[in-house]
PDB file of C-alpha atoms in Angstrom:
ATOM      1  CA  MET A   1     101.835 134.524 121.360  1.00 78.00           C
ATOM      2  CA  SER A   2     103.052 131.163 120.037  1.00 92.00           C
ATOM      3  CA  ARG A   3     104.513 128.657 122.507  1.00 96.00           C
ATOM      4  CA  ILE A   4     106.633 126.399 120.334  1.00 98.00           C
ATOM      5  CA  LEU A   5     108.381 123.104 121.116  1.00 98.00           C
ATOM      6  CA  ILE A   6     111.178 121.876 118.843  1.00 98.00           C
ATOM      7  CA  LEU A   7     111.537 118.101 119.166  1.00 97.00           C
ATOM      8  CA  GLY A   8     114.977 117.056 118.003  1.00 91.00           C
ATOM      9  CA  ALA A   9     116.471 120.513 118.521  1.00 95.00           C
ATOM     10  CA  THR A  10     120.052 119.217 118.463  1.00 94.00           C
ATOM     11  CA  GLY A  11     119.592 117.962 114.900  1.00 93.00           C
ATOM     12  CA  ASN A  12     120.602 120.113 111.947  1.00 93.00           C
ATOM     13  CA  LEU A  13     117.126 121.232 110.934  1.00 95.00           C
ATOM     14  CA  GLY A  14     115.629 121.339 114.416  1.00 95.00           C
ATOM     15  CA  GLN A  15     118.458 123.557 115.620  1.00 96.00           C
ATOM     16  CA  LEU A  16     118.169 125.897 112.639  1.00 97.00           C
ATOM     17  CA  ALA A  17     114.403 126.171 113.078  1.00 97.00           C
ATOM     18  CA  ALA A  18     115.001 127.058 116.725  1.00 97.00           C
ATOM     19  CA  ASP A  19     117.575 129.658 115.625  1.00 97.00           C
ATOM     20  CA  ALA A  20     114.985 131.210 113.317  1.00 96.00           C
ATOM     21  CA  LEU A  21     112.461 131.466 116.151  1.00 97.00           C
ATOM     22  CA  ALA A  22     114.708 132.349 119.091  1.00 95.00           C
ATOM     23  CA  SER A  23     114.766 136.109 118.514  1.00 90.00           C
ATOM     24  CA  ASP A  24     111.033 136.468 117.829  1.00 94.00           C
ATOM     25  CA  PRO A  25     109.404 138.360 120.734  1.00 93.00           C
ATOM     26  CA  GLN A  26     106.065 136.764 119.849  1.00 93.00           C
ATOM     27  CA  VAL A  27     107.440 133.263 120.428  1.00 96.00           C
ATOM     28  CA  THR A  28     108.025 131.421 123.677  1.00 97.00           C
ATOM     29  CA  LEU A  29     110.541 128.749 122.690  1.00 98.00           C
ATOM     30  CA  ARG A  30     111.095 125.323 124.229  1.00 98.00           C
ATOM     31  CA  VAL A  31     113.809 123.074 122.805  1.00 98.00           C
ATOM     32  CA  ALA A  32     114.224 119.366 123.500  1.00 97.00           C
ATOM     33  CA  SER A  33     116.990 116.799 123.380  1.00 94.00           C
ATOM     34  CA  SER A  34     116.852 113.133 124.248  1.00 90.00           C
ATOM     35  CA  ARG A  35     120.350 113.195 125.800  1.00 89.00           C
ATOM     36  CA  ARG A  36     122.008 115.083 128.648  1.00 87.00           C
ATOM     37  CA  SER A  37     124.876 116.145 126.377  1.00 89.00           C
ATOM     38  CA  GLY A  38     122.348 117.604 123.966  1.00 92.00           C
ATOM     39  CA  TYR A  39     120.556 119.332 126.834  1.00 93.00           C
ATOM     40  CA  ASP A  40     123.790 121.077 127.810  1.00 93.00           C
ATOM     41  CA  ARG A  41     124.484 122.181 124.235  1.00 94.00           C
ATOM     42  CA  LEU A  42     120.989 123.591 123.887  1.00 96.00           C
ATOM     43  CA  LYS A  43     121.325 125.472 127.167  1.00 95.00           C
ATOM     44  CA  ALA A  44     124.426 127.175 125.809  1.00 95.00           C
ATOM     45  CA  ARG A  45     122.965 127.933 122.379  1.00 96.00           C
ATOM     46  CA  PHE A  46     119.502 129.067 123.489  1.00 96.00           C
ATOM     47  CA  PRO A  47     119.972 130.836 126.832  1.00 95.00           C
ATOM     48  CA  HIS A  48     116.518 132.434 126.705  1.00 94.00           C
ATOM     49  CA  ALA A  49     114.637 129.265 125.789  1.00 97.00           C
ATOM     50  CA  GLU A  50     113.362 126.534 128.061  1.00 97.00           C
ATOM     51  CA  VAL A  51     115.360 123.333 127.573  1.00 97.00           C
ATOM     52  CA  VAL A  52     113.869 119.918 128.314  1.00 97.00           C
ATOM     53  CA  ILE A  53     114.717 116.253 127.955  1.00 96.00           C
ATOM     54  CA  ALA A  54     112.307 114.380 125.675  1.00 96.00           C
ATOM     55  CA  ASP A  55     113.005 110.870 124.425  1.00 95.00           C
ATOM     56  CA  TRP A  56     111.185 109.782 121.255  1.00 94.00           C
ATOM     57  CA  TYR A  57     110.727 106.312 122.804  1.00 96.00           C
ATOM     58  CA  ASP A  58     109.416 107.552 126.169  1.00 97.00           C
ATOM     59  CA  ARG A  59     105.821 108.719 125.835  1.00 97.00           C
ATOM     60  CA  GLU A  60     105.702 110.300 129.281  1.00 97.00           C
ATOM     61  CA  SER A  61     108.745 112.460 128.565  1.00 97.00           C
ATOM     62  CA  LEU A  62     106.992 113.673 125.402  1.00 98.00           C
ATOM     63  CA  VAL A  63     103.838 114.483 127.371  1.00 98.00           C
ATOM     64  CA  LYS A  64     105.883 116.575 129.816  1.00 97.00           C
ATOM     65  CA  ALA A  65     107.695 118.326 126.960  1.00 97.00           C
ATOM     66  CA  MET A  66     104.409 119.234 125.247  1.00 98.00           C
ATOM     67  CA  GLN A  67     102.615 120.555 128.315  1.00 97.00           C
ATOM     68  CA  GLY A  68     102.212 124.318 128.070  1.00 96.00           C
ATOM     69  CA  VAL A  69     103.004 124.639 124.352  1.00 97.00           C
ATOM     70  CA  ASN A  70     100.613 125.029 121.433  1.00 96.00           C
ATOM     71  CA  ARG A  71     102.895 124.317 118.447  1.00 98.00           C
ATOM     72  CA  VAL A  72     105.319 121.434 117.873  1.00 98.00           C
ATOM     73  CA  PHE A  73     107.983 120.941 115.196  1.00 98.00           C
ATOM     74  CA  VAL A  74     109.121 117.352 114.567  1.00 97.00           C
ATOM     75  CA  ALA A  75     112.218 116.363 112.565  1.00 94.00           C
ATOM     76  CA  THR A  76     113.376 112.807 113.277  1.00 93.00           C
ATOM     77  CA  PRO A  77     116.972 111.615 112.630  1.00 88.00           C
ATOM     78  CA  ASP A  78     117.959 109.148 109.933  1.00 85.00           C
ATOM     79  CA  PHE A  79     119.067 105.569 110.731  1.00 84.00           C
ATOM     80  CA  TYR A  80     118.026 105.663 114.390  1.00 83.00           C
ATOM     81  CA  THR A  81     114.284 106.326 114.298  1.00 91.00           C
ATOM     82  CA  ASP A  82     111.725 103.525 114.382  1.00 92.00           C
ATOM     83  CA  GLU A  83     108.618 105.409 113.259  1.00 94.00           C
ATOM     84  CA  HIS A  84     106.437 102.443 114.199  1.00 94.00           C
ATOM     85  CA  LEU A  85     107.176 103.427 117.809  1.00 96.00           C
ATOM     86  CA  VAL A  86     108.131 107.094 117.669  1.00 96.00           C
ATOM     87  CA  THR A  87     105.169 108.510 115.746  1.00 97.00           C
ATOM     88  CA  PRO A  88     102.526 106.710 117.863  1.00 98.00           C
ATOM     89  CA  ASN A  89     104.286 108.079 120.964  1.00 98.00           C
ATOM     90  CA  ILE A  90     104.143 111.621 119.567  1.00 98.00           C
ATOM     91  CA  ILE A  91     100.495 111.206 118.584  1.00 98.00           C
ATOM     92  CA  SER A  92      99.510 109.764 121.960  1.00 98.00           C
ATOM     93  CA  ALA A  93     101.383 112.484 123.841  1.00 98.00           C
ATOM     94  CA  ALA A  94      99.774 115.277 121.810  1.00 98.00           C
ATOM     95  CA  GLN A  95      96.325 113.759 122.255  1.00 98.00           C
ATOM     96  CA  SER A  96      96.913 113.437 125.991  1.00 97.00           C
ATOM     97  CA  VAL A  97      98.011 117.065 126.356  1.00 96.00           C
ATOM     98  CA  GLY A  98      95.044 118.238 124.307  1.00 91.00           C
ATOM     99  CA  ASP A  99      96.145 121.849 123.764  1.00 93.00           C
ATOM    100  CA  ILE A 100      98.274 121.375 120.654  1.00 97.00           C
ATOM    101  CA  GLU A 101      97.079 123.703 117.879  1.00 97.00           C
ATOM    102  CA  GLN A 102      99.584 122.562 115.260  1.00 98.00           C
ATOM    103  CA  ILE A 103     102.225 119.908 114.625  1.00 98.00           C
ATOM    104  CA  VAL A 104     104.628 120.707 111.786  1.00 98.00           C
ATOM    105  CA  ARG A 105     106.204 117.465 110.634  1.00 98.00           C
ATOM    106  CA  LEU A 106     109.227 117.345 108.330  1.00 97.00           C
ATOM    107  CA  ILE A 107     109.044 114.610 105.689  1.00 96.00           C
ATOM    108  CA  ALA A 108     110.822 113.800 102.420  1.00 95.00           C
ATOM    109  CA  ILE A 109     108.425 111.815 100.258  1.00 93.00           C
ATOM    110  CA  PRO A 110     108.067 111.877  96.457  1.00 92.00           C
ATOM    111  CA  ASP A 111     104.442 112.256  95.431  1.00 88.00           C
ATOM    112  CA  GLY A 112     102.587 108.956  95.677  1.00 87.00           C
ATOM    113  CA  LEU A 113     105.293 107.011  97.534  1.00 88.00           C
ATOM    114  CA  THR A 114     103.782 104.678 100.136  1.00 90.00           C
ATOM    115  CA  ALA A 115     105.198 101.941 102.326  1.00 90.00           C
ATOM    116  CA  ASP A 116     103.667  99.157 100.243  1.00 89.00           C
ATOM    117  CA  ARG A 117     105.779 100.291  97.273  1.00 87.00           C
ATOM    118  CA  LEU A 118     109.047  99.853  99.186  1.00 86.00           C
ATOM    119  CA  SER A 119     110.948  96.642  99.797  1.00 87.00           C
ATOM    120  CA  PRO A 120     111.469  95.370 103.353  1.00 89.00           C
ATOM    121  CA  GLU A 121     115.211  95.753 102.749  1.00 90.00           C
ATOM    122  CA  PHE A 122     114.855  99.452 102.024  1.00 86.00           C
ATOM    123  CA  LEU A 123     112.388 100.080 104.844  1.00 87.00           C
ATOM    124  CA  ALA A 124     114.849  98.449 107.246  1.00 89.00           C
ATOM    125  CA  THR A 125     117.480 101.117 106.550  1.00 88.00           C
ATOM    126  CA  ARG A 126     115.430 103.730 108.467  1.00 89.00           C
ATOM    127  CA  CYS A 127     116.927 106.269 106.120  1.00 86.00           C
ATOM    128  CA  GLY A 128     115.398 109.183 104.243  1.00 80.00           C
ATOM    129  CA  ALA A 129     111.834 108.836 103.054  1.00 76.00           C
ATOM    130  CA  ASN A 130     111.319 105.350 104.416  1.00 81.00           C
ATOM    131  CA  LEU A 131     110.971 106.899 107.858  1.00 84.00           C
ATOM    132  CA  HIS A 132     108.259 109.161 106.607  1.00 93.00           C
ATOM    133  CA  VAL A 133     106.060 106.746 104.666  1.00 93.00           C
ATOM    134  CA  ILE A 134     105.366 105.145 108.045  1.00 94.00           C
ATOM    135  CA  ALA A 135     104.871 108.412 109.937  1.00 95.00           C
ATOM    136  CA  LYS A 136     102.706 110.327 107.499  1.00 97.00           C
ATOM    137  CA  PRO A 137      99.660 108.018 107.327  1.00 96.00           C
ATOM    138  CA  LEU A 138      99.702 107.614 111.110  1.00 97.00           C
ATOM    139  CA  LEU A 139      99.612 111.377 111.576  1.00 98.00           C
ATOM    140  CA  VAL A 140      96.907 111.821 108.942  1.00 97.00           C
ATOM    141  CA  ALA A 141      94.749 109.197 110.635  1.00 98.00           C
ATOM    142  CA  SER A 142      95.325 110.659 114.105  1.00 98.00           C
ATOM    143  CA  GLY A 143      92.980 113.606 113.635  1.00 97.00           C
ATOM    144  CA  LEU A 144      95.632 115.937 115.077  1.00 98.00           C
ATOM    145  CA  PRO A 145      96.180 119.388 113.510  1.00 98.00           C
ATOM    146  CA  VAL A 146      99.151 118.515 111.306  1.00 98.00           C
ATOM    147  CA  THR A 147     101.046 120.504 108.682  1.00 98.00           C
ATOM    148  CA  PHE A 148     103.540 118.606 106.541  1.00 98.00           C
ATOM    149  CA  LEU A 149     106.758 120.246 105.372  1.00 98.00           C
ATOM    150  CA  ASN A 150     107.884 117.942 102.577  1.00 97.00           C
ATOM    151  CA  VAL A 151     111.417 118.151 101.150  1.00 97.00           C
ATOM    152  CA  PRO A 152     111.733 115.411  98.481  1.00 96.00           C
ATOM    153  CA  ALA A 153     115.253 116.582  97.625  1.00 96.00           C
ATOM    154  CA  TRP A 154     118.780 116.517  99.002  1.00 96.00           C
ATOM    155  CA  ILE A 155     119.590 119.058 101.691  1.00 97.00           C
ATOM    156  CA  MET A 156     122.599 121.242 100.917  1.00 98.00           C
ATOM    157  CA  PHE A 157     124.429 120.572 104.170  1.00 96.00           C
ATOM    158  CA  ASN A 158     125.259 117.215 102.575  1.00 95.00           C
ATOM    159  CA  LEU A 159     127.533 119.039 100.125  1.00 97.00           C
ATOM    160  CA  PRO A 160     130.205 119.924 102.706  1.00 96.00           C
ATOM    161  CA  TRP A 161     129.453 116.853 104.802  1.00 94.00           C
ATOM    162  CA  PHE A 162     129.944 114.293 102.028  1.00 94.00           C
ATOM    163  CA  LEU A 163     132.278 116.190  99.717  1.00 97.00           C
ATOM    164  CA  ALA A 164     134.408 118.774 101.513  1.00 97.00           C
ATOM    165  CA  PRO A 165     137.180 116.539 102.948  1.00 97.00           C
ATOM    166  CA  GLU A 166     138.244 115.152  99.558  1.00 98.00           C
ATOM    167  CA  VAL A 167     137.727 118.478  97.789  1.00 98.00           C
ATOM    168  CA  LYS A 168     140.023 120.125 100.346  1.00 97.00           C
ATOM    169  CA  LYS A 169     142.697 117.434 100.242  1.00 96.00           C
ATOM    170  CA  HIS A 170     142.712 116.352  96.605  1.00 97.00           C
ATOM    171  CA  ARG A 171     140.342 118.674  94.686  1.00 98.00           C
ATOM    172  CA  GLN A 172     138.205 115.611  93.996  1.00 98.00           C
ATOM    173  CA  LEU A 173     134.507 115.036  94.341  1.00 98.00           C
ATOM    174  CA  ALA A 174     134.836 111.434  95.503  1.00 98.00           C
ATOM    175  CA  MET A 175     131.632 109.371  95.593  1.00 98.00           C
ATOM    176  CA  PRO A 176     130.669 105.927  94.277  1.00 98.00           C
ATOM    177  CA  ALA A 177     129.352 106.361  90.724  1.00 98.00           C
ATOM    178  CA  VAL A 178     126.390 104.088  91.510  1.00 97.00           C
ATOM    179  CA  THR A 179     125.122 106.769  93.889  1.00 97.00           C
ATOM    180  CA  ASP A 180     125.057 109.463  91.196  1.00 98.00           C
ATOM    181  CA  ALA A 181     121.756 110.924  90.029  1.00 97.00           C
ATOM    182  CA  SER A 182     120.319 114.176  88.759  1.00 97.00           C
ATOM    183  CA  ARG A 183     119.148 115.618  92.080  1.00 97.00           C
ATOM    184  CA  MET A 184     117.324 118.640  93.369  1.00 98.00           C
ATOM    185  CA  TRP A 185     119.067 120.438  96.234  1.00 98.00           C
ATOM    186  CA  VAL A 186     117.350 122.590  98.891  1.00 98.00           C
ATOM    187  CA  SER A 187     119.237 124.623 101.489  1.00 98.00           C
ATOM    188  CA  GLU A 188     118.801 123.932 105.173  1.00 97.00           C
ATOM    189  CA  GLY A 189     118.367 127.665 105.675  1.00 97.00           C
ATOM    190  CA  ASP A 190     115.350 127.762 103.376  1.00 98.00           C
ATOM    191  CA  ILE A 191     113.837 124.721 105.084  1.00 98.00           C
ATOM    192  CA  SER A 192     114.262 126.158 108.571  1.00 97.00           C
ATOM    193  CA  GLU A 193     112.899 129.566 107.563  1.00 97.00           C
ATOM    194  CA  VAL A 194     109.813 127.964 106.029  1.00 98.00           C
ATOM    195  CA  ALA A 195     109.361 125.830 109.157  1.00 97.00           C
ATOM    196  CA  ALA A 196     109.550 128.959 111.317  1.00 97.00           C
ATOM    197  CA  ARG A 197     107.072 130.735 109.039  1.00 96.00           C
ATOM    198  CA  LEU A 198     104.590 127.869 109.380  1.00 97.00           C
ATOM    199  CA  LEU A 199     105.024 127.732 113.159  1.00 96.00           C
ATOM    200  CA  ARG A 200     104.680 131.433 113.877  1.00 92.00           C
ATOM    201  CA  GLY A 201     101.817 132.079 111.461  1.00 83.00           C
ATOM    202  CA  SER A 202      98.116 131.439 111.881  1.00 90.00           C
ATOM    203  CA  ALA A 203      97.770 127.723 112.546  1.00 92.00           C
ATOM    204  CA  GLU A 204      94.355 127.631 110.880  1.00 92.00           C
ATOM    205  CA  ASP A 205      95.907 128.690 107.576  1.00 94.00           C
ATOM    206  CA  HIS A 206      98.204 125.667 107.490  1.00 97.00           C
ATOM    207  CA  ILE A 207      96.409 122.758 109.171  1.00 97.00           C
ATOM    208  CA  GLY A 208      95.902 119.831 106.824  1.00 97.00           C
ATOM    209  CA  ARG A 209      98.222 121.277 104.187  1.00 97.00           C
ATOM    210  CA  GLU A 210     101.468 119.968 102.744  1.00 97.00           C
ATOM    211  CA  TYR A 211     104.160 122.414 101.681  1.00 98.00           C
ATOM    212  CA  VAL A 212     106.660 120.949  99.220  1.00 98.00           C
ATOM    213  CA  LEU A 213     110.181 122.364  98.949  1.00 98.00           C
ATOM    214  CA  THR A 214     112.079 121.455  95.801  1.00 97.00           C
ATOM    215  CA  ALA A 215     114.479 123.191  93.408  1.00 97.00           C
ATOM    216  CA  ALA A 216     114.183 124.557  89.902  1.00 96.00           C
ATOM    217  CA  GLN A 217     117.364 122.826  88.714  1.00 97.00           C
ATOM    218  CA  ARG A 218     118.917 119.391  89.080  1.00 98.00           C
ATOM    219  CA  TYR A 219     122.605 118.528  89.307  1.00 98.00           C
ATOM    220  CA  ASN A 220     124.626 115.331  88.996  1.00 98.00           C
ATOM    221  CA  TYR A 221     128.094 114.916  90.524  1.00 98.00           C
ATOM    222  CA  GLN A 222     129.876 116.133  87.394  1.00 98.00           C
ATOM    223  CA  GLN A 223     127.836 119.339  87.431  1.00 98.00           C
ATOM    224  CA  ILE A 224     128.471 119.866  91.147  1.00 98.00           C
ATOM    225  CA  ALA A 225     132.194 119.421  90.460  1.00 98.00           C
ATOM    226  CA  GLY A 226     131.883 122.091  87.769  1.00 98.00           C
ATOM    227  CA  ILE A 227     130.313 124.550  90.224  1.00 98.00           C
ATOM    228  CA  LEU A 228     133.027 123.806  92.783  1.00 98.00           C
ATOM    229  CA  THR A 229     135.651 124.431  90.092  1.00 98.00           C
ATOM    230  CA  GLU A 230     134.100 127.770  89.238  1.00 98.00           C
ATOM    231  CA  GLU A 231     133.703 128.933  92.832  1.00 98.00           C
ATOM    232  CA  LEU A 232     137.094 127.732  94.115  1.00 97.00           C
ATOM    233  CA  GLY A 233     139.043 128.828  91.048  1.00 97.00           C
ATOM    234  CA  GLU A 234     140.726 125.407  90.882  1.00 97.00           C
ATOM    235  CA  GLN A 235     139.816 122.271  88.972  1.00 98.00           C
ATOM    236  CA  VAL A 236     137.632 119.859  90.948  1.00 98.00           C
ATOM    237  CA  THR A 237     137.160 116.456  89.321  1.00 98.00           C
ATOM    238  CA  PHE A 238     134.509 113.846  89.988  1.00 98.00           C
ATOM    239  CA  VAL A 239     136.032 110.426  90.717  1.00 98.00           C
ATOM    240  CA  ASP A 240     134.261 107.095  91.195  1.00 98.00           C
ATOM    241  CA  GLU A 241     135.587 106.247  94.653  1.00 97.00           C
ATOM    242  CA  GLU A 242     133.825 104.663  97.623  1.00 97.00           C
ATOM    243  CA  GLY A 243     136.685 104.823 100.138  1.00 97.00           C
ATOM    244  CA  PRO A 244     135.986 108.284 101.605  1.00 96.00           C
ATOM    245  CA  LEU A 245     132.262 107.565 101.980  1.00 96.00           C
ATOM    246  CA  ARG A 246     132.973 104.180 103.538  1.00 97.00           C
ATOM    247  CA  GLU A 247     135.364 105.763 106.032  1.00 96.00           C
ATOM    248  CA  MET A 248     132.878 108.496 106.878  1.00 94.00           C
ATOM    249  CA  MET A 249     129.884 106.199 107.380  1.00 95.00           C
ATOM    250  CA  GLY A 250     131.630 103.332 109.145  1.00 96.00           C
ATOM    251  CA  ASP A 251     129.213 100.520 109.926  1.00 94.00           C
ATOM    252  CA  LYS A 252     126.386 102.506 108.306  1.00 93.00           C
ATOM    253  CA  PHE A 253     128.013 102.349 104.851  1.00 95.00           C
ATOM    254  CA  ASP A 254     126.166  99.264 103.594  1.00 95.00           C
ATOM    255  CA  THR A 255     122.888 100.613 104.966  1.00 93.00           C
ATOM    256  CA  LEU A 256     123.415 103.871 103.125  1.00 93.00           C
ATOM    257  CA  MET A 257     124.241 102.053  99.889  1.00 95.00           C
ATOM    258  CA  THR A 258     120.984 100.118 100.187  1.00 93.00           C
ATOM    259  CA  TYR A 259     119.220 103.453 100.564  1.00 92.00           C
ATOM    260  CA  PHE A 260     120.988 104.853  97.497  1.00 93.00           C
ATOM    261  CA  ARG A 261     119.749 101.967  95.338  1.00 91.00           C
ATOM    262  CA  HIS A 262     116.230 103.215  95.928  1.00 89.00           C
ATOM    263  CA  GLU A 263     116.876 106.959  96.211  1.00 92.00           C
ATOM    264  CA  THR A 264     118.685 107.318  92.885  1.00 93.00           C
ATOM    265  CA  GLN A 265     115.512 106.105  91.140  1.00 89.00           C
ATOM    266  CA  ALA A 266     112.614 107.321  93.288  1.00 88.00           C
ATOM    267  CA  TYR A 267     112.977 111.103  93.045  1.00 92.00           C
ATOM    268  CA  GLY A 268     113.343 111.544  89.309  1.00 91.00           C
ATOM    269  CA  GLU A 269     109.726 112.597  88.736  1.00 91.00           C
ATOM    270  CA  VAL A 270     109.522 115.184  91.525  1.00 95.00           C
ATOM    271  CA  THR A 271     108.335 118.524  90.135  1.00 96.00           C
ATOM    272  CA  HIS A 272     109.291 121.982  91.320  1.00 97.00           C
ATOM    273  CA  HIS A 273     107.152 124.056  93.692  1.00 96.00           C
ATOM    274  CA  GLU A 274     107.679 127.769  94.348  1.00 97.00           C
ATOM    275  CA  THR A 275     107.094 127.337  98.076  1.00 97.00           C
ATOM    276  CA  VAL A 276     110.002 129.497  99.227  1.00 97.00           C
ATOM    277  CA  VAL A 277     108.930 132.378  96.997  1.00 97.00           C
ATOM    278  CA  ASP A 278     105.287 132.015  98.026  1.00 96.00           C
ATOM    279  CA  LEU A 279     105.918 131.838 101.785  1.00 96.00           C
ATOM    280  CA  LEU A 280     109.061 133.911 102.235  1.00 96.00           C
ATOM    281  CA  GLY A 281     108.722 136.360  99.343  1.00 97.00           C
ATOM    282  CA  ARG A 282     112.269 135.840  98.081  1.00 97.00           C
ATOM    283  CA  PRO A 283     114.153 133.536  95.715  1.00 97.00           C
ATOM    284  CA  GLN A 284     115.417 130.331  97.234  1.00 97.00           C
ATOM    285  CA  VAL A 285     119.100 129.555  97.681  1.00 98.00           C
ATOM    286  CA  THR A 286     120.736 127.839  94.706  1.00 98.00           C
ATOM    287  CA  VAL A 287     123.589 125.328  94.787  1.00 98.00           C
ATOM    288  CA  GLN A 288     125.908 127.995  93.413  1.00 98.00           C
ATOM    289  CA  ASP A 289     124.781 130.451  96.116  1.00 97.00           C
ATOM    290  CA  TYR A 290     125.380 127.850  98.788  1.00 98.00           C
ATOM    291  CA  ILE A 291     128.843 126.803  97.666  1.00 98.00           C
ATOM    292  CA  ARG A 292     129.860 130.448  97.258  1.00 97.00           C
ATOM    293  CA  HIS A 293     128.663 131.265 100.768  1.00 97.00           C
ATOM    294  CA  HIS A 294     130.356 128.171 102.229  1.00 97.00           C
ATOM    295  CA  ARG A 295     133.494 128.368 100.102  1.00 97.00           C
ATOM    296  CA  HIS A 296     135.657 128.322 103.220  1.00 97.00           C
ATOM    297  CA  LEU A 297     134.538 124.756 103.948  1.00 96.00           C
ATOM    298  CA  PHE A 298     135.989 123.488 100.669  1.00 97.00           C
ATOM    299  CA  ILE A 299     139.336 125.265 100.610  1.00 95.00           C
TER     300      ILE A 299
END
């Protein structure tokens, strides 16, 4: 029997990982939020799970959340996480509890990327991989039983999040051209299923390992617009326009643009790994699959 804690269970990937584990009779599930509003949402979504409050910045709340579990999944949110504080708190809490058999940590780091290769300006964005280049070496040095789930690619939920409003209104893929790149895309469903597989399996098989999720193909904005055109049956055109992104991100827009200046360059050499096939025994979701399945979000 696995007793699993999901830290950050109100986040996209934490919630989906909890979904993947909730119906497993061999799993006792505990889900955590740092806020009362999140606690209430988790209570409604996971009526058979234990729901707790655990604040990344409050070590004692993390200790309480970890007591009685043997597996922990960690997926920290962009922009708001100071890994210089959060990861030491998680490490200290796990060491204090002493019964943790496995920590599965989500990261998004191209091979060889380390903090000393990043500018202070980029590190200050607390976005994407810059969170993880701080967290990973701390976890490695901690001596804790850690498994890394590394996704050095874009997650497909960004397709409807960034693109759907303008596609619906104007049949335009509207993004600043300076943010364009040939990117790998991995579905959130594949990520959460792999996370669940790592958490419910034999911990000994995965400790000290890093599982990399990538994609066999890359797409730029023009190619994504072509797939949208094919799946919607109407012409979708890529336009160089920052207005929709600026409106969506608000005061985080400039921070995100700083992140893009690094991200558009840093992931070009990432190679594909057949992790989904190896662990789940099925092909992974493609961009075309995803847009077809979520067509309703774009029309």
